[in-house]
Amino acid sequence: MKNKIPFALFAFLAVSVGLYPIIYWILEPTFGLLATKDAAVLQDAVWKACFYTHILFGGLALLIGWINFLKNLRIKNPYLHRLVGRIYFASVILSGVSGLYIAQFATGGLISRLGFSSLSIIWLFTTVGAIHAIRKFKISLHQRLMIFSYAACFAAVTLRIWLPLLSLIFSDFMIAYRMTSWLCWVPNLVFAYFLNRKVIGDTNNLYSLNQ
């Protein structure tokens, strides 16, 4: 029971933010972070294609990725576990590559570009590594890398926590955004590292987070 409440909150945040990109198709074209972009960037066809690819498939990865941490699903319905995993993998590739491109135009200059570029590379690297591991039947390595992968994916959630908080503290959006470009994912990976260490001995089953 003690693990179910944090997991439920974790799932709720993932689903809520995973659905968030829908807003960009409902509200004005300059909604949210788009309001900070130069007109030249907003009118660039390649940037726009990459931006919408990034948020659409990144949202999908976030929306479904947490499902594969359900132990009972993996045991009772391995087909669904694999299906979700394949959709997650394809979504990460599309979102990660397009995210790496738009990171080069990140608001806040070099600090932000490096932060978001690093996030995209780590997200892609851990996800591809996890798929490679499972194809080699290295289940434990696959599970550990997937925890890191989803921790990077969860940056979409933590960004929306850090950015308003830091904007309030510093009363300066640009300072807050530069800090958030790193804080949205570095603590997540630190948490994933300690989570992996904690559950590594759980009867060879790392996906017991909701027990």
mmCIF file of C-alpha atoms in Angstrom, residues 2-209:
data_model
loop_
_atom_site.group_PDB
_atom_site.id
_atom_site.type_symbol
_atom_site.label_atom_id
_atom_site.label_comp_id
_atom_site.label_asym_id
_atom_site.label_seq_id
_atom_site.Cartn_x
_atom_site.Cartn_y
_atom_site.Cartn_z
ATOM 1 C CA LYS A 2 2.794 2.433 0.876
ATOM 2 C CA ASN A 3 4.161 2.210 -2.687
ATOM 3 C CA LYS A 4 0.779 2.469 -4.407
ATOM 4 C CA ILE A 5 0.071 6.106 -3.546
ATOM 5 C CA PRO A 6 3.389 7.467 -4.937
ATOM 6 C CA PHE A 7 2.976 5.254 -8.006
ATOM 7 C CA ALA A 8 -0.577 6.512 -8.545
ATOM 8 C CA LEU A 9 0.684 10.108 -8.355
ATOM 9 C CA PHE A 10 3.518 9.225 -10.726
ATOM 10 C CA ALA A 11 1.050 7.726 -13.220
ATOM 11 C CA PHE A 12 -1.363 10.664 -12.863
ATOM 12 C CA LEU A 13 1.364 13.198 -13.632
ATOM 13 C CA ALA A 14 2.594 11.129 -16.599
ATOM 14 C CA VAL A 15 -0.892 10.882 -18.111
ATOM 15 C CA SER A 16 -1.737 14.538 -17.451
ATOM 16 C CA VAL A 17 1.422 15.904 -19.053
ATOM 17 C CA GLY A 18 1.337 13.225 -21.750
ATOM 18 C CA LEU A 19 -1.993 14.668 -22.886
ATOM 19 C CA TYR A 20 -0.698 18.238 -22.615
ATOM 20 C CA PRO A 21 0.404 18.551 -26.302
ATOM 21 C CA ILE A 22 -3.276 18.456 -27.318
ATOM 22 C CA ILE A 23 -3.509 22.042 -26.060
ATOM 23 C CA TYR A 24 -1.227 23.208 -28.872
ATOM 24 C CA TRP A 25 -3.858 22.157 -31.400
ATOM 25 C CA ILE A 26 -6.659 23.902 -29.488
ATOM 26 C CA LEU A 27 -5.220 27.246 -28.399
ATOM 27 C CA GLU A 28 -3.333 29.962 -30.269
ATOM 28 C CA PRO A 29 -0.190 28.972 -32.246
ATOM 29 C CA THR A 30 2.006 30.991 -29.855
ATOM 30 C CA PHE A 31 0.737 29.242 -26.729
ATOM 31 C CA GLY A 32 3.171 28.386 -23.922
ATOM 32 C CA LEU A 33 6.881 28.235 -24.726
ATOM 33 C CA LEU A 34 6.169 29.173 -28.337
ATOM 34 C CA ALA A 35 5.553 32.701 -27.087
ATOM 35 C CA THR A 36 9.290 32.971 -26.297
ATOM 36 C CA LYS A 37 10.391 32.116 -29.855
ATOM 37 C CA ASP A 38 11.425 34.549 -32.567
ATOM 38 C CA ALA A 39 9.085 34.957 -35.524
ATOM 39 C CA ALA A 40 11.757 33.575 -37.868
ATOM 40 C CA VAL A 41 11.945 30.337 -35.881
ATOM 41 C CA LEU A 42 8.170 29.976 -35.708
ATOM 42 C CA GLN A 43 7.925 30.354 -39.477
ATOM 43 C CA ASP A 44 10.650 27.803 -40.215
ATOM 44 C CA ALA A 45 8.988 24.701 -41.690
ATOM 45 C CA VAL A 46 11.658 22.256 -40.486
ATOM 46 C CA TRP A 47 11.612 23.638 -36.951
ATOM 47 C CA LYS A 48 7.809 23.505 -36.822
ATOM 48 C CA ALA A 49 7.758 19.915 -38.086
ATOM 49 C CA CYS A 50 10.354 18.890 -35.507
ATOM 50 C CA PHE A 51 8.601 20.768 -32.706
ATOM 51 C CA TYR A 52 5.238 19.095 -33.279
ATOM 52 C CA THR A 53 6.880 15.701 -33.816
ATOM 53 C CA HIS A 54 8.741 16.161 -30.544
ATOM 54 C CA ILE A 55 5.742 17.112 -28.414
ATOM 55 C CA LEU A 56 3.341 14.634 -30.037
ATOM 56 C CA PHE A 57 5.516 11.528 -29.750
ATOM 57 C CA GLY A 58 7.167 12.680 -26.521
ATOM 58 C CA GLY A 59 3.685 13.020 -25.058
ATOM 59 C CA LEU A 60 2.782 9.536 -26.297
ATOM 60 C CA ALA A 61 5.948 8.039 -24.765
ATOM 61 C CA LEU A 62 5.167 9.705 -21.452
ATOM 62 C CA LEU A 63 1.515 8.714 -21.638
ATOM 63 C CA ILE A 64 2.125 4.978 -22.060
ATOM 64 C CA GLY A 65 5.654 4.367 -20.758
ATOM 65 C CA TRP A 66 4.689 4.068 -17.092
ATOM 66 C CA ILE A 67 2.375 1.142 -17.919
ATOM 67 C CA ASN A 68 5.337 -1.180 -18.388
ATOM 68 C CA PHE A 69 6.372 -0.663 -14.778
ATOM 69 C CA LEU A 70 3.295 -2.634 -13.696
ATOM 70 C CA LYS A 71 4.611 -6.010 -12.590
ATOM 71 C CA ASN A 72 1.301 -7.837 -13.062
ATOM 72 C CA LEU A 73 1.018 -6.624 -16.641
ATOM 73 C CA ARG A 74 4.449 -7.951 -17.539
ATOM 74 C CA ILE A 75 3.704 -11.333 -15.973
ATOM 75 C CA LYS A 76 0.101 -11.823 -17.076
ATOM 76 C CA ASN A 77 0.166 -10.100 -20.448
ATOM 77 C CA PRO A 78 3.676 -10.139 -21.928
ATOM 78 C CA TYR A 79 2.266 -9.408 -25.395
ATOM 79 C CA LEU A 80 0.850 -6.070 -24.212
ATOM 80 C CA HIS A 81 4.108 -5.350 -22.396
ATOM 81 C CA ARG A 82 6.040 -5.840 -25.640
ATOM 82 C CA LEU A 83 3.505 -3.828 -27.661
ATOM 83 C CA VAL A 84 3.715 -0.878 -25.286
ATOM 84 C CA GLY A 85 7.491 -1.195 -25.348
ATOM 85 C CA ARG A 86 7.620 -1.053 -29.149
ATOM 86 C CA ILE A 87 5.346 1.992 -29.300
ATOM 87 C CA TYR A 88 7.417 3.652 -26.588
ATOM 88 C CA PHE A 89 10.658 2.909 -28.451
ATOM 89 C CA ALA A 90 9.362 4.307 -31.762
ATOM 90 C CA SER A 91 8.016 7.388 -29.979
ATOM 91 C CA VAL A 92 11.338 8.014 -28.238
ATOM 92 C CA ILE A 93 13.275 7.800 -31.501
ATOM 93 C CA LEU A 94 10.963 10.290 -33.221
ATOM 94 C CA SER A 95 10.702 12.631 -30.254
ATOM 95 C CA GLY A 96 14.361 12.358 -29.255
ATOM 96 C CA VAL A 97 15.803 13.060 -32.700
ATOM 97 C CA SER A 98 13.422 15.953 -33.352
ATOM 98 C CA GLY A 99 14.039 17.210 -29.813
ATOM 99 C CA LEU A 100 17.772 17.233 -30.442
ATOM 100 C CA TYR A 101 17.189 19.437 -33.472
ATOM 101 C CA ILE A 102 14.913 21.978 -31.770
ATOM 102 C CA ALA A 103 17.267 22.068 -28.773
ATOM 103 C CA GLN A 104 19.677 23.988 -30.997
ATOM 104 C CA PHE A 105 17.138 26.827 -31.029
ATOM 105 C CA ALA A 106 16.350 26.682 -27.303
ATOM 106 C CA THR A 107 15.436 29.904 -25.536
ATOM 107 C CA GLY A 108 18.230 30.993 -23.211
ATOM 108 C CA GLY A 109 21.239 30.460 -25.451
ATOM 109 C CA LEU A 110 24.118 28.032 -25.002
ATOM 110 C CA ILE A 111 23.250 26.870 -21.478
ATOM 111 C CA SER A 112 19.756 25.849 -22.528
ATOM 112 C CA ARG A 113 20.963 24.307 -25.789
ATOM 113 C CA LEU A 114 23.480 22.138 -23.959
ATOM 114 C CA GLY A 115 20.948 21.137 -21.305
ATOM 115 C CA PHE A 116 18.221 20.043 -23.689
ATOM 116 C CA SER A 117 20.657 18.507 -26.178
ATOM 117 C CA SER A 118 22.162 16.393 -23.385
ATOM 118 C CA LEU A 119 18.681 15.289 -22.339
ATOM 119 C CA SER A 120 17.798 14.176 -25.880
ATOM 120 C CA ILE A 121 21.061 12.254 -26.303
ATOM 121 C CA ILE A 122 20.716 10.480 -22.949
ATOM 122 C CA TRP A 123 17.073 9.635 -23.640
ATOM 123 C CA LEU A 124 17.954 8.134 -27.020
ATOM 124 C CA PHE A 125 21.054 6.344 -25.723
ATOM 125 C CA THR A 126 19.330 4.665 -22.767
ATOM 126 C CA THR A 127 16.305 3.633 -24.831
ATOM 127 C CA VAL A 128 18.306 2.183 -27.704
ATOM 128 C CA GLY A 129 20.551 0.473 -25.157
ATOM 129 C CA ALA A 130 17.536 -1.045 -23.428
ATOM 130 C CA ILE A 131 16.210 -2.469 -26.701
ATOM 131 C CA HIS A 132 19.624 -3.841 -27.608
ATOM 132 C CA ALA A 133 19.886 -5.452 -24.156
ATOM 133 C CA ILE A 134 16.533 -7.232 -24.368
ATOM 134 C CA ARG A 135 17.399 -8.574 -27.824
ATOM 135 C CA LYS A 136 20.478 -10.111 -26.217
ATOM 136 C CA PHE A 137 18.254 -11.493 -23.419
ATOM 137 C CA LYS A 138 20.013 -9.268 -20.853
ATOM 138 C CA ILE A 139 16.825 -8.688 -18.895
ATOM 139 C CA SER A 140 18.329 -7.012 -15.832
ATOM 140 C CA LEU A 141 20.281 -4.523 -17.959
ATOM 141 C CA HIS A 142 17.184 -3.871 -20.073
ATOM 142 C CA GLN A 143 15.139 -3.066 -16.986
ATOM 143 C CA ARG A 144 17.774 -0.770 -15.502
ATOM 144 C CA LEU A 145 18.159 1.157 -18.748
ATOM 145 C CA MET A 146 14.395 1.500 -19.125
ATOM 146 C CA ILE A 147 14.221 3.098 -15.687
ATOM 147 C CA PHE A 148 16.840 5.619 -16.825
ATOM 148 C CA SER A 149 15.003 6.104 -20.129
ATOM 149 C CA TYR A 150 11.687 6.879 -18.491
ATOM 150 C CA ALA A 151 13.388 9.124 -15.941
ATOM 151 C CA ALA A 152 14.619 11.173 -18.908
ATOM 152 C CA CYS A 153 11.152 11.054 -20.468
ATOM 153 C CA PHE A 154 9.656 12.285 -17.176
ATOM 154 C CA ALA A 155 11.600 15.524 -17.668
ATOM 155 C CA ALA A 156 8.471 16.741 -19.453
ATOM 156 C CA VAL A 157 6.726 16.606 -16.070
ATOM 157 C CA THR A 158 9.507 17.982 -13.906
ATOM 158 C CA LEU A 159 10.119 20.855 -16.353
ATOM 159 C CA ARG A 160 6.577 22.030 -15.652
ATOM 160 C CA ILE A 161 7.283 21.908 -11.926
ATOM 161 C CA TRP A 162 10.708 23.569 -11.920
ATOM 162 C CA LEU A 163 10.008 26.354 -14.421
ATOM 163 C CA PRO A 164 7.132 28.133 -12.618
ATOM 164 C CA LEU A 165 8.800 27.557 -9.243
ATOM 165 C CA LEU A 166 12.119 29.061 -10.317
ATOM 166 C CA SER A 167 10.388 31.866 -12.199
ATOM 167 C CA LEU A 168 8.634 32.761 -8.962
ATOM 168 C CA ILE A 169 11.839 32.570 -6.926
ATOM 169 C CA PHE A 170 14.050 34.602 -9.287
ATOM 170 C CA SER A 171 11.359 36.757 -10.928
ATOM 171 C CA ASP A 172 13.267 36.226 -14.171
ATOM 172 C CA PHE A 173 12.002 33.759 -16.779
ATOM 173 C CA MET A 174 15.328 33.534 -18.624
ATOM 174 C CA ILE A 175 17.325 32.570 -15.514
ATOM 175 C CA ALA A 176 14.613 30.071 -14.560
ATOM 176 C CA TYR A 177 14.542 28.552 -18.048
ATOM 177 C CA ARG A 178 18.308 28.086 -18.224
ATOM 178 C CA MET A 179 18.319 26.374 -14.830
ATOM 179 C CA THR A 180 15.309 24.262 -15.751
ATOM 180 C CA SER A 181 17.025 22.985 -18.906
ATOM 181 C CA TRP A 182 19.253 20.980 -16.545
ATOM 182 C CA LEU A 183 17.143 20.573 -13.422
ATOM 183 C CA CYS A 184 14.264 18.999 -15.356
ATOM 184 C CA TRP A 185 16.327 15.860 -15.982
ATOM 185 C CA VAL A 186 19.544 15.640 -13.913
ATOM 186 C CA PRO A 187 17.741 14.995 -10.577
ATOM 187 C CA ASN A 188 15.510 12.481 -12.378
ATOM 188 C CA LEU A 189 18.543 10.453 -13.428
ATOM 189 C CA VAL A 190 20.029 10.662 -9.940
ATOM 190 C CA PHE A 191 16.729 9.320 -8.584
ATOM 191 C CA ALA A 192 16.761 6.563 -11.227
ATOM 192 C CA TYR A 193 20.296 5.606 -10.192
ATOM 193 C CA PHE A 194 19.324 5.138 -6.549
ATOM 194 C CA LEU A 195 16.057 3.446 -7.528
ATOM 195 C CA ASN A 196 18.006 0.926 -9.580
ATOM 196 C CA ARG A 197 20.310 0.263 -6.649
ATOM 197 C CA LYS A 198 17.319 -0.193 -4.338
ATOM 198 C CA VAL A 199 15.384 -2.649 -6.474
ATOM 199 C CA ILE A 200 18.261 -4.505 -8.113
ATOM 200 C CA GLY A 201 17.967 -7.330 -5.587
ATOM 201 C CA ASP A 202 14.191 -7.670 -5.647
ATOM 202 C CA THR A 203 14.040 -11.303 -6.801
ATOM 203 C CA ASN A 204 15.562 -10.361 -10.162
ATOM 204 C CA ASN A 205 12.536 -8.190 -10.852
ATOM 205 C CA LEU A 206 13.207 -4.503 -11.223
ATOM 206 C CA TYR A 207 9.666 -3.755 -12.339
ATOM 207 C CA SER A 208 8.121 -3.965 -8.890
ATOM 208 C CA LEU A 209 7.688 -0.228 -8.421
#
